[in-house]
Amino acid sequence: MKVLICGKGGSGKSTLSALISVALKNLGYRVLLVDADESNLGLHRLMGISSPISLMDHLGGKKAFKSKLSPSFPKGPEDAIFSKRMSSGELSEACLAQADGIRLLVIGKINEFGEGCACAMGLLSKTVLSKLDVADDEIVVIDTEAGIEHFGRRVDAECDMVLGVTDPSFESFMLAKKMQEMAEKADVEIFFVLNKVSEKVEAAMQQHINAEKVIARIPHDDTIFMDSLEGKELTTTLSEVDPICRVIREFRKSHMTRQDG
């Protein structure tokens, strides 16, 4: 099962991606955490590990990646990069880092002034997810870039579920509505997590977010905030993450039942 985490910048996507990955691993799942945010440099730190070489760099960098794409059209860019479907176990070990049983894959980062846009990273993310076969005991958690560009690149169409992270801001509310519209067009189930919630703001947040789609409310936590601020490993667990894992488990079971039927 592939679960994509999205939301506006600063909403807490990476922090929740890390917390959810740890919680799922503790439930017995094999977890592949995919860093698909080309600008955020901190996810590996939250996991307490060094960043592996990115998949983009492993493939020779953006220039080499783009050179493989030109002859591939109209056949399709996916076949130019990966000619066949693959399991996560077939990913190059050079591109993977281990965090207490959780594997981290980094798609690519913007590293140099003037190197160009992140379009290649978006296409590589879509390609990997479209070619990746996931085992029954495995869950892939994808931490995306801020905003909704991944919807425009149809990355979400390669996933089974989208989790929209919303914080107490008007911009986040408006983005949540747009994310739900796009997820419905992509025929992908979407749920929302209210993050950085207090009693004072929860009622206001619920006025803007479809209540039937809200599966968890995460309070502000000073320890997690400071660890994230200082780029430290997240060692705190939140019971409020448990409802997210329950929904993922239930959705996974129903999804597998539909496939078997």
CSV table of C-alpha atoms in Angstrom, one decimal:
chain,number,residue,atom,x,y,z
A,1,MET,CA,0.0,0.0,0.0
A,2,LYS,CA,1.2,3.5,-0.9
A,3,VAL,CA,0.3,6.4,1.3
A,4,LEU,CA,1.1,10.0,0.1
A,5,ILE,CA,1.4,12.8,2.7
A,6,CYS,CA,0.7,16.3,1.4
A,7,GLY,CA,-0.1,19.8,2.6
A,8,LYS,CA,1.2,23.4,2.6
A,9,GLY,CA,4.7,24.2,3.6
A,10,GLY,CA,5.2,24.2,7.4
A,11,SER,CA,2.1,22.2,8.1
A,12,GLY,CA,4.1,19.3,9.5
A,13,LYS,CA,4.2,16.8,6.6
A,14,SER,CA,7.7,15.6,7.3
A,15,THR,CA,7.2,15.3,11.0
A,16,LEU,CA,4.0,13.3,10.6
A,17,SER,CA,5.6,11.2,7.8
A,18,ALA,CA,8.3,10.2,10.3
A,19,LEU,CA,5.9,9.6,13.2
A,20,ILE,CA,3.5,7.5,11.1
A,21,SER,CA,6.4,5.4,9.7
A,22,VAL,CA,7.6,4.6,13.1
A,23,ALA,CA,4.1,3.7,14.3
A,24,LEU,CA,3.5,1.4,11.4
A,25,LYS,CA,6.8,-0.3,11.9
A,26,ASN,CA,5.9,-0.9,15.5
A,27,LEU,CA,2.7,-2.6,14.3
A,28,GLY,CA,4.8,-5.1,12.4
A,29,TYR,CA,4.7,-3.6,8.9
A,30,ARG,CA,7.8,-3.2,6.7
A,31,VAL,CA,8.0,0.5,5.9
A,32,LEU,CA,9.6,2.3,3.0
A,33,LEU,CA,9.7,6.0,3.7
A,34,VAL,CA,10.1,8.0,0.4
A,35,ASP,CA,11.4,11.6,0.6
A,36,ALA,CA,9.9,13.2,-2.5
A,37,ASP,CA,10.4,16.8,-1.3
A,38,GLU,CA,13.2,18.3,-3.4
A,39,SER,CA,13.5,21.3,-1.1
A,40,ASN,CA,13.3,19.9,2.5
A,41,LEU,CA,16.6,18.7,3.7
A,42,GLY,CA,15.6,17.5,7.2
A,43,LEU,CA,13.6,14.2,6.9
A,44,HIS,CA,16.6,12.0,7.4
A,45,ARG,CA,17.5,13.9,10.5
A,46,LEU,CA,14.1,13.3,12.0
A,47,MET,CA,14.8,9.6,11.5
A,48,GLY,CA,18.2,9.9,13.2
A,49,ILE,CA,20.3,8.8,10.2
A,50,SER,CA,22.5,10.3,7.5
A,51,SER,CA,20.9,10.9,4.1
A,52,PRO,CA,21.7,8.3,1.4
A,53,ILE,CA,22.6,9.3,-2.1
A,54,SER,CA,19.5,10.4,-3.8
A,55,LEU,CA,18.0,8.2,-6.6
A,56,MET,CA,18.4,11.1,-9.0
A,57,ASP,CA,22.1,11.3,-8.3
A,58,HIS,CA,22.4,7.5,-8.4
A,59,LEU,CA,21.0,7.6,-11.9
A,60,GLY,CA,23.6,10.2,-13.0
A,61,GLY,CA,21.9,13.4,-12.1
A,62,LYS,CA,19.3,15.5,-13.7
A,63,LYS,CA,21.2,16.0,-17.0
A,64,ALA,CA,21.6,12.2,-17.5
A,65,PHE,CA,18.0,11.6,-16.4
A,66,LYS,CA,16.7,14.1,-19.0
A,67,SER,CA,18.9,12.6,-21.7
A,68,LYS,CA,17.2,9.2,-21.2
A,69,LEU,CA,13.8,10.8,-21.5
A,70,SER,CA,14.1,12.4,-24.9
A,71,PRO,CA,14.2,9.2,-26.9
A,72,SER,CA,11.5,7.6,-24.8
A,73,PHE,CA,8.6,9.7,-26.0
A,74,PRO,CA,6.1,8.7,-27.1
A,75,LYS,CA,6.7,5.3,-25.7
A,76,GLY,CA,6.6,6.7,-22.2
A,77,PRO,CA,9.3,8.1,-19.8
A,78,GLU,CA,8.7,5.4,-17.2
A,79,ASP,CA,10.0,2.6,-19.5
A,80,ALA,CA,13.2,4.7,-20.2
A,81,ILE,CA,14.2,4.7,-16.6
A,82,PHE,CA,12.9,1.4,-15.3
A,83,SER,CA,12.1,-1.2,-18.0
A,84,LYS,CA,10.2,-3.5,-15.7
A,85,ARG,CA,8.2,-3.5,-12.5
A,86,MET,CA,10.2,-3.9,-9.3
A,87,SER,CA,9.8,-4.6,-5.6
A,88,SER,CA,11.3,-2.3,-2.9
A,89,GLY,CA,13.9,-5.0,-2.4
A,90,GLU,CA,15.2,-4.4,-5.9
A,91,LEU,CA,16.0,-0.8,-5.2
A,92,SER,CA,19.7,-0.1,-5.1
A,93,GLU,CA,21.1,-0.4,-1.6
A,94,ALA,CA,23.2,2.7,-2.3
A,95,CYS,CA,20.0,4.8,-2.4
A,96,LEU,CA,18.6,3.4,0.9
A,97,ALA,CA,19.3,4.3,4.5
A,98,GLN,CA,18.1,2.2,7.5
A,99,ALA,CA,16.4,3.8,10.5
A,100,ASP,CA,15.7,1.1,13.1
A,101,GLY,CA,14.0,-1.1,10.5
A,102,ILE,CA,12.6,1.7,8.4
A,103,ARG,CA,14.2,2.2,5.0
A,104,LEU,CA,14.5,5.7,3.6
A,105,LEU,CA,14.7,6.5,-0.1
A,106,VAL,CA,15.4,10.0,-1.3
A,107,ILE,CA,14.2,10.9,-4.8
A,108,GLY,CA,16.3,14.0,-5.3
A,109,LYS,CA,17.2,17.5,-4.1
A,110,ILE,CA,17.8,21.0,-5.6
A,111,ASN,CA,21.5,21.4,-4.6
A,112,GLU,CA,23.0,24.1,-6.9
A,113,PHE,CA,22.2,27.7,-7.9
A,114,GLY,CA,20.8,27.8,-11.4
A,115,GLU,CA,20.4,24.0,-11.8
A,116,GLY,CA,16.8,24.5,-13.0
A,117,CYS,CA,13.4,23.4,-11.9
A,118,ALA,CA,12.3,20.3,-10.0
A,119,CYS,CA,10.3,18.9,-12.8
A,120,ALA,CA,12.7,15.9,-13.2
A,121,MET,CA,12.2,15.0,-9.5
A,122,GLY,CA,8.5,15.0,-9.9
A,123,LEU,CA,8.7,12.8,-12.9
A,124,LEU,CA,11.1,10.4,-11.2
A,125,SER,CA,8.7,10.2,-8.2
A,126,LYS,CA,5.8,9.3,-10.4
A,127,THR,CA,8.0,6.8,-12.3
A,128,VAL,CA,9.2,5.0,-9.1
A,129,LEU,CA,5.7,4.8,-7.6
A,130,SER,CA,4.2,3.6,-10.9
A,131,LYS,CA,6.7,0.8,-11.2
A,132,LEU,CA,6.9,-0.2,-7.5
A,133,ASP,CA,5.1,-3.4,-6.4
A,134,VAL,CA,4.3,-3.4,-2.7
A,135,ALA,CA,4.2,-6.6,-0.7
A,136,ASP,CA,1.2,-7.5,1.5
A,137,ASP,CA,3.1,-6.7,4.7
A,138,GLU,CA,4.7,-3.5,3.4
A,139,ILE,CA,3.5,0.1,3.4
A,140,VAL,CA,5.2,2.9,1.5
A,141,VAL,CA,4.9,6.4,3.1
A,142,ILE,CA,5.6,9.3,0.7
A,143,ASP,CA,6.6,12.7,2.0
A,144,THR,CA,5.8,15.2,-0.8
A,145,GLU,CA,6.8,18.8,-1.6
A,146,ALA,CA,4.7,21.6,-0.3
A,147,GLY,CA,1.5,22.4,-2.2
A,148,ILE,CA,-0.3,20.5,-4.9
A,149,GLU,CA,2.1,20.3,-7.8
A,150,HIS,CA,2.3,16.6,-7.3
A,151,PHE,CA,-1.4,16.4,-8.2
A,152,GLY,CA,-0.6,18.2,-11.5
A,153,ARG,CA,2.1,15.6,-12.2
A,154,ARG,CA,-0.3,12.8,-11.4
A,155,VAL,CA,2.0,11.4,-8.7
A,156,ASP,CA,-1.1,10.9,-6.5
A,157,ALA,CA,-2.7,8.7,-9.1
A,158,GLU,CA,0.1,6.1,-8.4
A,159,CYS,CA,-0.9,5.9,-4.7
A,160,ASP,CA,-3.7,4.2,-2.8
A,161,MET,CA,-4.4,6.9,-0.2
A,162,VAL,CA,-3.7,10.6,0.3
A,163,LEU,CA,-3.3,12.1,3.8
A,164,GLY,CA,-3.7,15.9,3.8
A,165,VAL,CA,-2.0,17.6,6.7
A,166,THR,CA,-3.7,20.9,7.7
A,167,ASP,CA,-2.5,23.4,10.2
A,168,PRO,CA,-4.4,26.4,11.7
A,169,SER,CA,-4.1,28.8,8.8
A,170,PHE,CA,-6.5,30.0,6.1
A,171,GLU,CA,-4.1,29.0,3.4
A,172,SER,CA,-4.1,25.4,4.7
A,173,PHE,CA,-8.0,25.4,4.7
A,174,MET,CA,-8.1,26.5,1.1
A,175,LEU,CA,-5.5,24.1,0.0
A,176,ALA,CA,-7.4,21.2,1.7
A,177,LYS,CA,-10.5,21.9,-0.4
A,178,LYS,CA,-8.4,21.9,-3.6
A,179,MET,CA,-6.6,18.7,-2.5
A,180,GLN,CA,-10.0,17.0,-2.0
A,181,GLU,CA,-11.2,18.1,-5.4
A,182,MET,CA,-8.0,16.8,-7.1
A,183,ALA,CA,-8.0,13.5,-5.2
A,184,GLU,CA,-11.6,12.8,-6.3
A,185,LYS,CA,-10.6,13.5,-9.9
A,186,ALA,CA,-7.6,11.1,-9.5
A,187,ASP,CA,-10.0,8.5,-8.0
A,188,VAL,CA,-7.8,8.3,-4.9
A,189,GLU,CA,-9.2,8.2,-1.3
A,190,ILE,CA,-8.2,11.3,0.7
A,191,PHE,CA,-8.3,11.8,4.5
A,192,PHE,CA,-7.2,14.8,6.6
A,193,VAL,CA,-5.1,15.2,9.7
A,194,LEU,CA,-5.6,18.4,11.8
A,195,ASN,CA,-2.2,19.3,13.0
A,196,LYS,CA,-1.0,21.7,15.7
A,197,VAL,CA,-4.5,21.6,17.2
A,198,SER,CA,-5.6,23.3,20.4
A,199,GLU,CA,-9.1,23.6,21.9
A,200,LYS,CA,-9.2,27.2,20.8
A,201,VAL,CA,-8.6,26.6,17.1
A,202,GLU,CA,-10.1,23.1,16.6
A,203,ALA,CA,-13.7,24.4,16.2
A,204,ALA,CA,-12.5,27.0,13.6
A,205,MET,CA,-10.6,24.3,11.7
A,206,GLN,CA,-13.6,22.0,11.6
A,207,GLN,CA,-15.6,24.7,9.9
A,208,HIS,CA,-13.3,24.5,6.9
A,209,ILE,CA,-12.5,20.8,6.6
A,210,ASN,CA,-14.9,18.1,5.7
A,211,ALA,CA,-15.5,16.4,9.1
A,212,GLU,CA,-16.2,13.0,7.5
A,213,LYS,CA,-12.7,13.1,6.1
A,214,VAL,CA,-10.9,14.0,9.3
A,215,ILE,CA,-9.3,11.0,10.9
A,216,ALA,CA,-6.9,12.5,13.5
A,217,ARG,CA,-6.2,15.6,15.5
A,218,ILE,CA,-2.6,16.1,16.5
A,219,PRO,CA,-1.9,18.6,19.3
A,220,HIS,CA,1.1,20.9,19.5
A,221,ASP,CA,3.9,19.0,21.3
A,222,ASP,CA,6.9,21.1,22.7
A,223,THR,CA,9.3,18.2,22.6
A,224,ILE,CA,8.6,17.3,19.0
A,225,PHE,CA,8.6,21.0,18.0
A,226,MET,CA,12.1,21.5,19.5
A,227,ASP,CA,13.5,18.3,18.0
A,228,SER,CA,12.2,19.4,14.6
A,229,LEU,CA,13.6,22.9,15.1
A,230,GLU,CA,17.0,21.6,16.0
A,231,GLY,CA,17.1,18.8,13.4
A,232,LYS,CA,17.2,16.1,16.0
A,233,GLU,CA,15.8,12.5,15.8
A,234,LEU,CA,12.2,12.2,16.8
A,235,THR,CA,12.1,9.9,19.8
A,236,THR,CA,8.7,11.0,21.1
A,237,THR,CA,5.6,8.9,20.2
A,238,LEU,CA,2.1,10.4,20.1
A,239,SER,CA,-1.0,8.3,20.8
A,240,GLU,CA,-2.9,10.7,18.5
A,241,VAL,CA,-1.1,9.0,15.6
A,242,ASP,CA,-2.8,5.7,16.3
A,243,PRO,CA,-6.1,6.6,14.6
A,244,ILE,CA,-4.2,7.3,11.4
A,245,CYS,CA,-2.6,3.9,11.5
A,246,ARG,CA,-6.0,2.2,12.2
A,247,VAL,CA,-7.5,3.9,9.1
A,248,ILE,CA,-4.5,2.8,7.0
A,249,ARG,CA,-4.8,-0.8,8.2
A,250,GLU,CA,-8.5,-0.9,7.6
A,251,PHE,CA,-8.2,0.7,4.2
A,252,ARG,CA,-5.4,-1.7,3.3
A,253,LYS,CA,-7.6,-4.7,4.3
A,254,SER,CA,-10.6,-3.5,2.3
A,255,HIS,CA,-8.3,-2.6,-0.7
A,256,MET,CA,-6.8,-6.1,-0.6
A,257,THR,CA,-10.3,-7.7,-0.4
A,258,ARG,CA,-11.5,-5.7,-3.4
A,259,GLN,CA,-8.4,-6.8,-5.4
A,260,ASP,CA,-8.9,-10.5,-4.4
A,261,GLY,CA,-12.6,-10.2,-5.4
